[in-house]
Amino acid sequence: MERSEWGPVRRGVRVVAPLLPAVFALGASFGVLARAARIGALPAVVMSATTFAGSSQVAVASILGAGGGVVAAIVAALLLNARYVPIGMSVAHGFRGGVLRRLGEAQLVVDESWALSGGGTARFDRGVLLGVGGALWAAWVGGSAVGAVAGTAIGDPSALGLDGAFAALFVALVGSQLRGRRTLAAALAGAGIAALLTPFVPPGIPILAATAGVLAGWRRTR
Amino acid sequence: MSAAWIAVLAVGVGTVALKAVGPVGLAGRSLPPRLTELLGMLGPALLAALVVAEGFASGRSLVLDARLAGVAAGIVSVLVRAPLWAAVLVGAVATALVRLAS
């Protein structure tokens, strides 16, 4: 990176600084929840460093913890992260350099870094995105490590209410992704499908089937 | 290799690839708006299903138990725009307290 490019990166770090304690705390929550789902501390931290997308990480912990099977966990997580295809494409014009550099910098694209750097608008600034994304990554991975180590001491997760914490977090994550009536329709349909199928199929499958809930949101656009 | 490691590595590699599609391969192009909209609805649909799985499912049955306090904590946190970590903390405490009392 050239010298003149560090200005926007520093600006990005400054812009995101007030959010960092909350991101650290959420990372710690993921670490604890992952341990409650019997995921080791090291894989939990490796996941935060590589996947770096909170909702999909908690989904993996939840599905594995419920005995839902590794394939269901992987597919559900990747479906949750499919939104990064259009998000990445909306900022692609701002990236430069060779394949490896683009690949590396693309990993710092998350919802918050995209929004704070003007993603999807004419004033998108790649340097700001890298500053915001880099600071978020450090806070997320650091928080995860602290939570995963602290979570090692957990005896019975249900005595601490950690199963209820999963439920609360997923409700809050739904809330964070609602954008009007179509997404609300998709969410309600997804929940309905999952509830209807739960008695009849193994854990994990109702979540994958809930993918069809997007059709409820889609029909509303006609 | 444990199930956890398999999931961590597969999701890690897959997500790295999903994030790279735009910046590495498709500069200057964009998906049809309808498809973008569809992908944006995957999150709400799947996360809502996870609410059912974590809040109400017990094996293959649906039950109402102390986890309902966690669901309620999540709803309140959305309504008051609390940060996500606060939803986790309040959800855990509320569920544990209800469980203790019942």
PDB file of C-alpha atoms in Angstrom:
ATOM      1  CA  MET A   1       0.000   0.000   0.000  1.00  0.00           C
ATOM      2  CA  GLU A   2       1.324   3.427  -0.882  1.00  0.00           C
ATOM      3  CA  ARG A   3       1.975   6.050   1.753  1.00  0.00           C
ATOM      4  CA  SER A   4      -0.877   8.333   0.697  1.00  0.00           C
ATOM      5  CA  GLU A   5      -3.331   5.474   1.126  1.00  0.00           C
ATOM      6  CA  TRP A   6      -2.848   5.267   4.892  1.00  0.00           C
ATOM      7  CA  GLY A   7      -4.913   8.419   5.493  1.00  0.00           C
ATOM      8  CA  PRO A   8      -8.258   6.775   4.649  1.00  0.00           C
ATOM      9  CA  VAL A   9      -7.240   3.608   6.562  1.00  0.00           C
ATOM     10  CA  ARG A  10      -6.583   5.669   9.703  1.00  0.00           C
ATOM     11  CA  ARG A  11      -9.863   7.488   9.145  1.00  0.00           C
ATOM     12  CA  GLY A  12     -11.627   4.108   9.004  1.00  0.00           C
ATOM     13  CA  VAL A  13     -10.075   3.019  12.300  1.00  0.00           C
ATOM     14  CA  ARG A  14     -11.184   6.288  13.919  1.00  0.00           C
ATOM     15  CA  VAL A  15     -14.728   5.957  12.578  1.00  0.00           C
ATOM     16  CA  VAL A  16     -15.174   2.408  13.900  1.00  0.00           C
ATOM     17  CA  ALA A  17     -13.391   2.908  17.244  1.00  0.00           C
ATOM     18  CA  PRO A  18     -16.612   3.545  19.263  1.00  0.00           C
ATOM     19  CA  LEU A  19     -18.009   0.220  18.014  1.00  0.00           C
ATOM     20  CA  LEU A  20     -14.991  -1.879  18.971  1.00  0.00           C
ATOM     21  CA  PRO A  21     -15.898  -2.642  22.633  1.00  0.00           C
ATOM     22  CA  ALA A  22     -19.293  -3.975  21.500  1.00  0.00           C
ATOM     23  CA  VAL A  23     -17.679  -6.097  18.783  1.00  0.00           C
ATOM     24  CA  PHE A  24     -15.152  -7.434  21.287  1.00  0.00           C
ATOM     25  CA  ALA A  25     -18.004  -8.347  23.667  1.00  0.00           C
ATOM     26  CA  LEU A  26     -19.920 -10.057  20.878  1.00  0.00           C
ATOM     27  CA  GLY A  27     -16.775 -11.980  19.899  1.00  0.00           C
ATOM     28  CA  ALA A  28     -16.466 -13.095  23.510  1.00  0.00           C
ATOM     29  CA  SER A  29     -20.102 -14.224  23.399  1.00  0.00           C
ATOM     30  CA  PHE A  30     -19.362 -16.316  20.318  1.00  0.00           C
ATOM     31  CA  GLY A  31     -16.364 -17.878  22.078  1.00  0.00           C
ATOM     32  CA  VAL A  32     -18.477 -18.857  25.085  1.00  0.00           C
ATOM     33  CA  LEU A  33     -21.354 -20.164  22.941  1.00  0.00           C
ATOM     34  CA  ALA A  34     -18.943 -22.178  20.797  1.00  0.00           C
ATOM     35  CA  ARG A  35     -17.497 -23.809  23.915  1.00  0.00           C
ATOM     36  CA  ALA A  36     -21.044 -24.530  25.128  1.00  0.00           C
ATOM     37  CA  ALA A  37     -21.576 -26.337  21.804  1.00  0.00           C
ATOM     38  CA  ARG A  38     -18.418 -28.376  22.542  1.00  0.00           C
ATOM     39  CA  ILE A  39     -16.328 -26.672  19.857  1.00  0.00           C
ATOM     40  CA  GLY A  40     -12.720 -26.446  21.019  1.00  0.00           C
ATOM     41  CA  ALA A  41     -11.148 -23.090  21.873  1.00  0.00           C
ATOM     42  CA  LEU A  42      -8.668 -23.284  18.983  1.00  0.00           C
ATOM     43  CA  PRO A  43     -11.206 -24.098  16.237  1.00  0.00           C
ATOM     44  CA  ALA A  44     -13.461 -21.337  17.609  1.00  0.00           C
ATOM     45  CA  VAL A  45     -10.686 -18.750  17.284  1.00  0.00           C
ATOM     46  CA  VAL A  46      -9.584 -20.074  13.875  1.00  0.00           C
ATOM     47  CA  MET A  47     -13.190 -19.727  12.742  1.00  0.00           C
ATOM     48  CA  SER A  48     -13.363 -16.090  13.832  1.00  0.00           C
ATOM     49  CA  ALA A  49     -10.082 -15.353  12.042  1.00  0.00           C
ATOM     50  CA  THR A  50     -11.078 -17.003   8.751  1.00  0.00           C
ATOM     51  CA  THR A  51     -14.877 -16.851   8.470  1.00  0.00           C
ATOM     52  CA  PHE A  52     -15.162 -13.452  10.216  1.00  0.00           C
ATOM     53  CA  ALA A  53     -18.966 -13.350   9.916  1.00  0.00           C
ATOM     54  CA  GLY A  54     -20.799 -13.554  13.235  1.00  0.00           C
ATOM     55  CA  SER A  55     -24.223 -14.924  12.333  1.00  0.00           C
ATOM     56  CA  SER A  56     -22.841 -17.843  10.315  1.00  0.00           C
ATOM     57  CA  GLN A  57     -20.403 -18.725  13.098  1.00  0.00           C
ATOM     58  CA  VAL A  58     -23.122 -18.809  15.748  1.00  0.00           C
ATOM     59  CA  ALA A  59     -25.278 -20.872  13.361  1.00  0.00           C
ATOM     60  CA  VAL A  60     -22.534 -23.510  13.125  1.00  0.00           C
ATOM     61  CA  ALA A  61     -22.223 -23.646  16.915  1.00  0.00           C
ATOM     62  CA  SER A  62     -26.001 -23.898  17.310  1.00  0.00           C
ATOM     63  CA  ILE A  63     -26.506 -26.664  14.741  1.00  0.00           C
ATOM     64  CA  LEU A  64     -23.519 -28.736  15.915  1.00  0.00           C
ATOM     65  CA  GLY A  65     -24.605 -28.248  19.528  1.00  0.00           C
ATOM     66  CA  ALA A  66     -28.109 -29.521  18.728  1.00  0.00           C
ATOM     67  CA  GLY A  67     -26.693 -32.631  17.036  1.00  0.00           C
ATOM     68  CA  GLY A  68     -27.699 -31.333  13.613  1.00  0.00           C
ATOM     69  CA  GLY A  69     -24.773 -32.779  11.711  1.00  0.00           C
ATOM     70  CA  VAL A  70     -21.731 -31.216  10.123  1.00  0.00           C
ATOM     71  CA  VAL A  71     -23.123 -30.985   6.571  1.00  0.00           C
ATOM     72  CA  ALA A  72     -26.232 -29.089   7.701  1.00  0.00           C
ATOM     73  CA  ALA A  73     -24.019 -26.727   9.719  1.00  0.00           C
ATOM     74  CA  ILE A  74     -21.727 -26.024   6.757  1.00  0.00           C
ATOM     75  CA  VAL A  75     -24.541 -25.497   4.239  1.00  0.00           C
ATOM     76  CA  ALA A  76     -26.528 -23.233   6.570  1.00  0.00           C
ATOM     77  CA  ALA A  77     -23.446 -21.101   7.297  1.00  0.00           C
ATOM     78  CA  LEU A  78     -22.569 -20.689   3.629  1.00  0.00           C
ATOM     79  CA  LEU A  79     -26.171 -19.772   2.760  1.00  0.00           C
ATOM     80  CA  LEU A  80     -26.027 -17.115   5.482  1.00  0.00           C
ATOM     81  CA  ASN A  81     -22.829 -15.747   3.920  1.00  0.00           C
ATOM     82  CA  ALA A  82     -24.128 -15.815   0.332  1.00  0.00           C
ATOM     83  CA  ARG A  83     -25.054 -12.135   0.742  1.00  0.00           C
ATOM     84  CA  TYR A  84     -21.330 -11.355   0.537  1.00  0.00           C
ATOM     85  CA  VAL A  85     -21.438 -12.065  -3.201  1.00  0.00           C
ATOM     86  CA  PRO A  86     -23.584  -9.020  -4.086  1.00  0.00           C
ATOM     87  CA  ILE A  87     -21.974  -6.979  -1.285  1.00  0.00           C
ATOM     88  CA  GLY A  88     -18.512  -7.768  -2.665  1.00  0.00           C
ATOM     89  CA  MET A  89     -19.584  -7.003  -6.207  1.00  0.00           C
ATOM     90  CA  SER A  90     -20.939  -3.606  -5.179  1.00  0.00           C
ATOM     91  CA  VAL A  91     -17.466  -2.504  -4.036  1.00  0.00           C
ATOM     92  CA  ALA A  92     -15.344  -4.531  -6.481  1.00  0.00           C
ATOM     93  CA  HIS A  93     -14.473  -1.501  -8.638  1.00  0.00           C
ATOM     94  CA  GLY A  94     -12.579   0.034  -5.691  1.00  0.00           C
ATOM     95  CA  PHE A  95     -10.066  -2.809  -5.339  1.00  0.00           C
ATOM     96  CA  ARG A  96      -6.670  -2.819  -7.059  1.00  0.00           C
ATOM     97  CA  GLY A  97      -3.580  -4.980  -7.456  1.00  0.00           C
ATOM     98  CA  GLY A  98      -3.042  -8.676  -8.021  1.00  0.00           C
ATOM     99  CA  VAL A  99      -5.297 -11.602  -7.207  1.00  0.00           C
ATOM    100  CA  LEU A 100      -3.732 -12.360  -3.812  1.00  0.00           C
ATOM    101  CA  ARG A 101      -3.969  -8.784  -2.633  1.00  0.00           C
ATOM    102  CA  ARG A 102      -7.603  -8.538  -3.728  1.00  0.00           C
ATOM    103  CA  LEU A 103      -8.359 -11.888  -2.094  1.00  0.00           C
ATOM    104  CA  GLY A 104      -6.821 -10.723   1.179  1.00  0.00           C
ATOM    105  CA  GLU A 105      -8.452  -7.297   1.202  1.00  0.00           C
ATOM    106  CA  ALA A 106     -11.838  -8.791   0.270  1.00  0.00           C
ATOM    107  CA  GLN A 107     -11.833 -10.650   3.606  1.00  0.00           C
ATOM    108  CA  LEU A 108     -12.238  -7.335   5.427  1.00  0.00           C
ATOM    109  CA  VAL A 109     -15.591  -6.766   3.727  1.00  0.00           C
ATOM    110  CA  VAL A 110     -18.252  -7.321   6.404  1.00  0.00           C
ATOM    111  CA  ASP A 111     -21.618  -5.626   6.875  1.00  0.00           C
ATOM    112  CA  GLU A 112     -20.268  -2.836   9.094  1.00  0.00           C
ATOM    113  CA  SER A 113     -17.112  -2.074   7.078  1.00  0.00           C
ATOM    114  CA  TRP A 114     -19.193  -1.999   3.897  1.00  0.00           C
ATOM    115  CA  ALA A 115     -21.717   0.419   5.385  1.00  0.00           C
ATOM    116  CA  LEU A 116     -19.194   2.740   7.080  1.00  0.00           C
ATOM    117  CA  SER A 117     -17.026   3.069   3.946  1.00  0.00           C
ATOM    118  CA  GLY A 118     -19.946   4.079   1.747  1.00  0.00           C
ATOM    119  CA  GLY A 119     -20.391   0.676   0.093  1.00  0.00           C
ATOM    120  CA  GLY A 120     -22.909   0.716  -2.742  1.00  0.00           C
ATOM    121  CA  THR A 121     -22.553   4.498  -3.181  1.00  0.00           C
ATOM    122  CA  ALA A 122     -20.344   6.697  -5.362  1.00  0.00           C
ATOM    123  CA  ARG A 123     -18.283   7.809  -2.358  1.00  0.00           C
ATOM    124  CA  PHE A 124     -17.072   4.273  -1.525  1.00  0.00           C
ATOM    125  CA  ASP A 125     -13.503   4.425  -0.172  1.00  0.00           C
ATOM    126  CA  ARG A 126     -11.448   1.228  -0.129  1.00  0.00           C
ATOM    127  CA  GLY A 127      -8.960   2.634   2.414  1.00  0.00           C
ATOM    128  CA  VAL A 128     -11.739   3.387   4.891  1.00  0.00           C
ATOM    129  CA  LEU A 129     -13.125  -0.121   4.352  1.00  0.00           C
ATOM    130  CA  LEU A 130      -9.723  -1.647   5.128  1.00  0.00           C
ATOM    131  CA  GLY A 131      -9.320   0.481   8.269  1.00  0.00           C
ATOM    132  CA  VAL A 132     -12.793  -0.335   9.577  1.00  0.00           C
ATOM    133  CA  GLY A 133     -12.536  -4.009   8.588  1.00  0.00           C
ATOM    134  CA  GLY A 134      -9.051  -4.483  10.049  1.00  0.00           C
ATOM    135  CA  ALA A 135     -10.018  -2.959  13.398  1.00  0.00           C
ATOM    136  CA  LEU A 136     -13.229  -5.023  13.503  1.00  0.00           C
ATOM    137  CA  TRP A 137     -11.267  -8.182  12.703  1.00  0.00           C
ATOM    138  CA  ALA A 138      -8.813  -7.585  15.554  1.00  0.00           C
ATOM    139  CA  ALA A 139     -11.634  -6.908  18.049  1.00  0.00           C
ATOM    140  CA  TRP A 140     -13.679  -9.907  16.851  1.00  0.00           C
ATOM    141  CA  VAL A 141     -10.785 -12.391  16.978  1.00  0.00           C
ATOM    142  CA  GLY A 142      -9.484 -11.015  20.298  1.00  0.00           C
ATOM    143  CA  GLY A 143     -12.944 -11.194  21.859  1.00  0.00           C
ATOM    144  CA  SER A 144     -13.449 -14.718  20.547  1.00  0.00           C
ATOM    145  CA  ALA A 145     -10.175 -15.850  22.092  1.00  0.00           C
ATOM    146  CA  VAL A 146     -11.080 -14.386  25.491  1.00  0.00           C
ATOM    147  CA  GLY A 147     -14.576 -15.935  25.350  1.00  0.00           C
ATOM    148  CA  ALA A 148     -13.315 -19.329  24.186  1.00  0.00           C
ATOM    149  CA  VAL A 149     -10.771 -19.517  27.009  1.00  0.00           C
ATOM    150  CA  ALA A 150     -13.275 -18.299  29.608  1.00  0.00           C
ATOM    151  CA  GLY A 151     -15.847 -20.730  28.210  1.00  0.00           C
ATOM    152  CA  THR A 152     -13.499 -23.645  28.854  1.00  0.00           C
ATOM    153  CA  ALA A 153     -14.524 -23.403  32.509  1.00  0.00           C
ATOM    154  CA  ILE A 154     -18.210 -23.943  31.698  1.00  0.00           C
ATOM    155  CA  GLY A 155     -19.734 -26.987  33.323  1.00  0.00           C
ATOM    156  CA  ASP A 156     -23.415 -27.236  32.382  1.00  0.00           C
ATOM    157  CA  PRO A 157     -24.315 -24.711  29.634  1.00  0.00           C
ATOM    158  CA  SER A 158     -28.040 -24.883  30.372  1.00  0.00           C
ATOM    159  CA  ALA A 159     -27.507 -23.948  34.042  1.00  0.00           C
ATOM    160  CA  LEU A 160     -26.022 -20.661  32.789  1.00  0.00           C
ATOM    161  CA  GLY A 161     -28.904 -20.105  30.387  1.00  0.00           C
ATOM    162  CA  LEU A 162     -26.608 -20.303  27.368  1.00  0.00           C
ATOM    163  CA  ASP A 163     -29.287 -22.107  25.339  1.00  0.00           C
ATOM    164  CA  GLY A 164     -31.543 -19.106  25.944  1.00  0.00           C
ATOM    165  CA  ALA A 165     -28.646 -16.816  24.991  1.00  0.00           C
ATOM    166  CA  PHE A 166     -28.438 -18.517  21.583  1.00  0.00           C
ATOM    167  CA  ALA A 167     -32.163 -17.925  21.099  1.00  0.00           C
ATOM    168  CA  ALA A 168     -31.859 -14.261  22.135  1.00  0.00           C
ATOM    169  CA  LEU A 169     -28.929 -13.711  19.771  1.00  0.00           C
ATOM    170  CA  PHE A 170     -30.726 -15.228  16.788  1.00  0.00           C
ATOM    171  CA  VAL A 171     -33.800 -13.048  17.463  1.00  0.00           C
ATOM    172  CA  ALA A 172     -31.515 -10.004  17.605  1.00  0.00           C
ATOM    173  CA  LEU A 173     -29.718 -11.060  14.404  1.00  0.00           C
ATOM    174  CA  VAL A 174     -33.051 -11.401  12.591  1.00  0.00           C
ATOM    175  CA  GLY A 175     -33.864  -7.889  13.788  1.00  0.00           C
ATOM    176  CA  SER A 176     -30.548  -6.570  12.460  1.00  0.00           C
ATOM    177  CA  GLN A 177     -31.226  -7.978   8.976  1.00  0.00           C
ATOM    178  CA  LEU A 178     -34.862  -6.891   8.578  1.00  0.00           C
ATOM    179  CA  ARG A 179     -35.273  -4.333   5.797  1.00  0.00           C
ATOM    180  CA  GLY A 180     -39.006  -3.808   5.382  1.00  0.00           C
ATOM    181  CA  ARG A 181     -41.904  -6.110   4.661  1.00  0.00           C
ATOM    182  CA  ARG A 182     -40.222  -8.527   2.257  1.00  0.00           C
ATOM    183  CA  THR A 183     -37.487  -9.546   4.658  1.00  0.00           C
ATOM    184  CA  LEU A 184     -40.089  -9.777   7.430  1.00  0.00           C
ATOM    185  CA  ALA A 185     -42.197 -12.114   5.277  1.00  0.00           C
ATOM    186  CA  ALA A 186     -39.102 -14.249   4.565  1.00  0.00           C
ATOM    187  CA  ALA A 187     -38.300 -14.429   8.296  1.00  0.00           C
ATOM    188  CA  LEU A 188     -41.846 -15.429   9.283  1.00  0.00           C
ATOM    189  CA  ALA A 189     -41.979 -18.048   6.540  1.00  0.00           C
ATOM    190  CA  GLY A 190     -38.574 -19.406   7.556  1.00  0.00           C
ATOM    191  CA  ALA A 191     -39.674 -19.738  11.177  1.00  0.00           C
ATOM    192  CA  GLY A 192     -42.954 -21.365  10.105  1.00  0.00           C
ATOM    193  CA  ILE A 193     -41.226 -23.911   7.888  1.00  0.00           C
ATOM    194  CA  ALA A 194     -38.779 -24.791  10.656  1.00  0.00           C
ATOM    195  CA  ALA A 195     -41.564 -25.197  13.219  1.00  0.00           C
ATOM    196  CA  LEU A 196     -43.648 -27.404  10.893  1.00  0.00           C
ATOM    197  CA  LEU A 197     -40.731 -29.690  10.007  1.00  0.00           C
ATOM    198  CA  THR A 198     -39.116 -30.050  13.440  1.00  0.00           C
ATOM    199  CA  PRO A 199     -41.244 -33.064  14.524  1.00  0.00           C
ATOM    200  CA  PHE A 200     -40.576 -34.971  11.290  1.00  0.00           C
ATOM    201  CA  VAL A 201     -36.909 -34.592  10.305  1.00  0.00           C
ATOM    202  CA  PRO A 202     -33.533 -34.661  12.124  1.00  0.00           C
ATOM    203  CA  PRO A 203     -32.146 -31.438  13.701  1.00  0.00           C
ATOM    204  CA  GLY A 204     -30.474 -29.157  11.161  1.00  0.00           C
ATOM    205  CA  ILE A 205     -32.737 -30.074   8.261  1.00  0.00           C
ATOM    206  CA  PRO A 206     -35.569 -27.659   9.260  1.00  0.00           C
ATOM    207  CA  ILE A 207     -33.036 -24.823   9.093  1.00  0.00           C
ATOM    208  CA  LEU A 208     -31.922 -25.714   5.580  1.00  0.00           C
ATOM    209  CA  ALA A 209     -35.542 -26.129   4.465  1.00  0.00           C
ATOM    210  CA  ALA A 210     -36.287 -22.643   5.797  1.00  0.00           C
ATOM    211  CA  THR A 211     -34.303 -21.356   2.813  1.00  0.00           C
ATOM    212  CA  ALA A 212     -37.612 -21.679   0.937  1.00  0.00           C
ATOM    213  CA  GLY A 213     -38.875 -18.853   3.144  1.00  0.00           C
ATOM    214  CA  VAL A 214     -37.261 -16.385   0.724  1.00  0.00           C
ATOM    215  CA  LEU A 215     -40.031 -17.260  -1.739  1.00  0.00           C
ATOM    216  CA  ALA A 216     -42.569 -15.679   0.635  1.00  0.00           C
ATOM    217  CA  GLY A 217     -40.572 -12.456   0.544  1.00  0.00           C
ATOM    218  CA  TRP A 218     -40.032 -12.682  -3.180  1.00  0.00           C
ATOM    219  CA  ARG A 219     -43.683 -13.058  -4.068  1.00  0.00           C
ATOM    220  CA  ARG A 220     -44.405  -9.817  -2.260  1.00  0.00           C
ATOM    221  CA  THR A 221     -42.352  -7.893  -4.796  1.00  0.00           C
ATOM    222  CA  ARG A 222     -44.689  -8.724  -7.675  1.00  0.00           C
TER     223      ARG A 222
ATOM    224  CA  MET B   1     -10.655 -34.822  12.371  1.00  0.00           C
ATOM    225  CA  SER B   2     -13.513 -33.716  14.635  1.00  0.00           C
ATOM    226  CA  ALA B   3     -16.841 -32.464  13.279  1.00  0.00           C
ATOM    227  CA  ALA B   4     -16.016 -29.027  14.657  1.00  0.00           C
ATOM    228  CA  TRP B   5     -12.753 -28.769  12.714  1.00  0.00           C
ATOM    229  CA  ILE B   6     -14.380 -29.994   9.499  1.00  0.00           C
ATOM    230  CA  ALA B   7     -17.117 -27.351   9.841  1.00  0.00           C
ATOM    231  CA  VAL B   8     -14.628 -24.601  10.748  1.00  0.00           C
ATOM    232  CA  LEU B   9     -12.358 -25.319   7.781  1.00  0.00           C
ATOM    233  CA  ALA B  10     -15.157 -25.832   5.231  1.00  0.00           C
ATOM    234  CA  VAL B  11     -17.054 -22.706   6.285  1.00  0.00           C
ATOM    235  CA  GLY B  12     -13.780 -20.742   6.416  1.00  0.00           C
ATOM    236  CA  VAL B  13     -12.709 -21.705   2.901  1.00  0.00           C
ATOM    237  CA  GLY B  14     -16.245 -21.245   1.542  1.00  0.00           C
ATOM    238  CA  THR B  15     -16.687 -17.805   3.094  1.00  0.00           C
ATOM    239  CA  VAL B  16     -13.264 -16.628   1.905  1.00  0.00           C
ATOM    240  CA  ALA B  17     -14.370 -17.620  -1.615  1.00  0.00           C
ATOM    241  CA  LEU B  18     -17.807 -15.961  -1.322  1.00  0.00           C
ATOM    242  CA  LYS B  19     -16.252 -12.703  -0.147  1.00  0.00           C
ATOM    243  CA  ALA B  20     -13.677 -12.823  -2.962  1.00  0.00           C
ATOM    244  CA  VAL B  21     -16.151 -13.298  -5.834  1.00  0.00           C
ATOM    245  CA  GLY B  22     -16.638  -9.563  -6.339  1.00  0.00           C
ATOM    246  CA  PRO B  23     -13.225  -8.037  -5.590  1.00  0.00           C
ATOM    247  CA  VAL B  24     -11.199 -10.784  -7.324  1.00  0.00           C
ATOM    248  CA  GLY B  25     -13.335 -11.838 -10.243  1.00  0.00           C
ATOM    249  CA  LEU B  26     -16.212  -9.591 -11.055  1.00  0.00           C
ATOM    250  CA  ALA B  27     -15.078  -5.979 -10.886  1.00  0.00           C
ATOM    251  CA  GLY B  28     -17.440  -3.664 -12.724  1.00  0.00           C
ATOM    252  CA  ARG B  29     -20.297  -6.123 -12.909  1.00  0.00           C
ATOM    253  CA  SER B  30     -23.330  -6.589 -10.701  1.00  0.00           C
ATOM    254  CA  LEU B  31     -25.976  -9.215 -10.083  1.00  0.00           C
ATOM    255  CA  PRO B  32     -29.539  -8.693 -11.304  1.00  0.00           C
ATOM    256  CA  PRO B  33     -31.387  -6.684  -8.609  1.00  0.00           C
ATOM    257  CA  ARG B  34     -33.922  -9.481  -8.109  1.00  0.00           C
ATOM    258  CA  LEU B  35     -31.164 -11.981  -7.317  1.00  0.00           C
ATOM    259  CA  THR B  36     -29.481  -9.561  -4.919  1.00  0.00           C
ATOM    260  CA  GLU B  37     -32.812  -9.126  -3.172  1.00  0.00           C
ATOM    261  CA  LEU B  38     -33.275 -12.888  -2.952  1.00  0.00           C
ATOM    262  CA  LEU B  39     -29.809 -13.350  -1.399  1.00  0.00           C
ATOM    263  CA  GLY B  40     -30.631 -10.597   1.110  1.00  0.00           C
ATOM    264  CA  MET B  41     -33.641 -12.565   2.303  1.00  0.00           C
ATOM    265  CA  LEU B  42     -31.662 -15.742   3.017  1.00  0.00           C
ATOM    266  CA  GLY B  43     -30.346 -14.274   6.283  1.00  0.00           C
ATOM    267  CA  PRO B  44     -33.746 -13.423   7.812  1.00  0.00           C
ATOM    268  CA  ALA B  45     -35.249 -16.776   6.723  1.00  0.00           C
ATOM    269  CA  LEU B  46     -32.404 -18.923   8.083  1.00  0.00           C
ATOM    270  CA  LEU B  47     -31.868 -16.905  11.261  1.00  0.00           C
ATOM    271  CA  ALA B  48     -35.597 -17.073  12.056  1.00  0.00           C
ATOM    272  CA  ALA B  49     -35.424 -20.859  11.643  1.00  0.00           C
ATOM    273  CA  LEU B  50     -32.493 -20.870  14.070  1.00  0.00           C
ATOM    274  CA  VAL B  51     -34.692 -19.018  16.574  1.00  0.00           C
ATOM    275  CA  VAL B  52     -37.151 -21.926  16.356  1.00  0.00           C
ATOM    276  CA  ALA B  53     -34.337 -24.497  16.691  1.00  0.00           C
ATOM    277  CA  GLU B  54     -32.670 -22.811  19.678  1.00  0.00           C
ATOM    278  CA  GLY B  55     -35.758 -21.399  21.390  1.00  0.00           C
ATOM    279  CA  PHE B  56     -38.409 -24.067  20.946  1.00  0.00           C
ATOM    280  CA  ALA B  57     -37.050 -27.346  19.569  1.00  0.00           C
ATOM    281  CA  SER B  58     -36.028 -30.178  21.857  1.00  0.00           C
ATOM    282  CA  GLY B  59     -34.896 -33.024  19.660  1.00  0.00           C
ATOM    283  CA  ARG B  60     -37.889 -33.567  17.421  1.00  0.00           C
ATOM    284  CA  SER B  61     -40.525 -31.890  19.564  1.00  0.00           C
ATOM    285  CA  LEU B  62     -41.472 -28.262  20.071  1.00  0.00           C
ATOM    286  CA  VAL B  63     -41.663 -27.214  23.707  1.00  0.00           C
ATOM    287  CA  LEU B  64     -42.205 -24.055  25.731  1.00  0.00           C
ATOM    288  CA  ASP B  65     -39.616 -23.851  28.505  1.00  0.00           C
ATOM    289  CA  ALA B  66     -37.204 -21.433  30.163  1.00  0.00           C
ATOM    290  CA  ARG B  67     -35.656 -20.580  26.795  1.00  0.00           C
ATOM    291  CA  LEU B  68     -38.787 -18.529  26.103  1.00  0.00           C
ATOM    292  CA  ALA B  69     -37.180 -15.919  28.385  1.00  0.00           C
ATOM    293  CA  GLY B  70     -34.231 -15.832  25.987  1.00  0.00           C
ATOM    294  CA  VAL B  71     -36.529 -15.292  22.999  1.00  0.00           C
ATOM    295  CA  ALA B  72     -38.294 -12.496  24.896  1.00  0.00           C
ATOM    296  CA  ALA B  73     -34.945 -10.911  25.756  1.00  0.00           C
ATOM    297  CA  GLY B  74     -34.052 -10.960  22.074  1.00  0.00           C
ATOM    298  CA  ILE B  75     -37.307  -9.278  21.071  1.00  0.00           C
ATOM    299  CA  VAL B  76     -36.847  -6.561  23.707  1.00  0.00           C
ATOM    300  CA  SER B  77     -33.258  -5.965  22.580  1.00  0.00           C
ATOM    301  CA  VAL B  78     -34.455  -5.423  19.007  1.00  0.00           C
ATOM    302  CA  LEU B  79     -37.188  -3.023  20.147  1.00  0.00           C
ATOM    303  CA  VAL B  80     -34.799  -0.899  22.246  1.00  0.00           C
ATOM    304  CA  ARG B  81     -31.987  -1.233  19.656  1.00  0.00           C
ATOM    305  CA  ALA B  82     -29.605  -2.751  22.200  1.00  0.00           C
ATOM    306  CA  PRO B  83     -26.240  -4.054  20.938  1.00  0.00           C
ATOM    307  CA  LEU B  84     -26.076  -7.772  20.084  1.00  0.00           C
ATOM    308  CA  TRP B  85     -23.793  -8.649  23.004  1.00  0.00           C
ATOM    309  CA  ALA B  86     -26.382  -7.219  25.403  1.00  0.00           C
ATOM    310  CA  ALA B  87     -29.021  -9.508  23.890  1.00  0.00           C
ATOM    311  CA  VAL B  88     -26.723 -12.487  24.587  1.00  0.00           C
ATOM    312  CA  LEU B  89     -26.079 -11.438  28.177  1.00  0.00           C
ATOM    313  CA  VAL B  90     -29.698 -10.626  29.061  1.00  0.00           C
ATOM    314  CA  GLY B  91     -30.893 -13.763  27.252  1.00  0.00           C
ATOM    315  CA  ALA B  92     -28.570 -15.969  29.304  1.00  0.00           C
ATOM    316  CA  VAL B  93     -29.415 -14.350  32.638  1.00  0.00           C
ATOM    317  CA  ALA B  94     -33.183 -14.344  32.006  1.00  0.00           C
ATOM    318  CA  THR B  95     -33.173 -18.009  30.957  1.00  0.00           C
ATOM    319  CA  ALA B  96     -31.055 -19.062  33.921  1.00  0.00           C
ATOM    320  CA  LEU B  97     -33.293 -17.173  36.362  1.00  0.00           C
ATOM    321  CA  VAL B  98     -36.519 -18.649  34.955  1.00  0.00           C
ATOM    322  CA  ARG B  99     -34.944 -22.109  35.089  1.00  0.00           C
ATOM    323  CA  LEU B 100     -33.879 -21.563  38.687  1.00  0.00           C
ATOM    324  CA  ALA B 101     -37.374 -20.416  39.677  1.00  0.00           C
ATOM    325  CA  SER B 102     -39.279 -23.220  37.988  1.00  0.00           C
TER     326      SER B 102
END
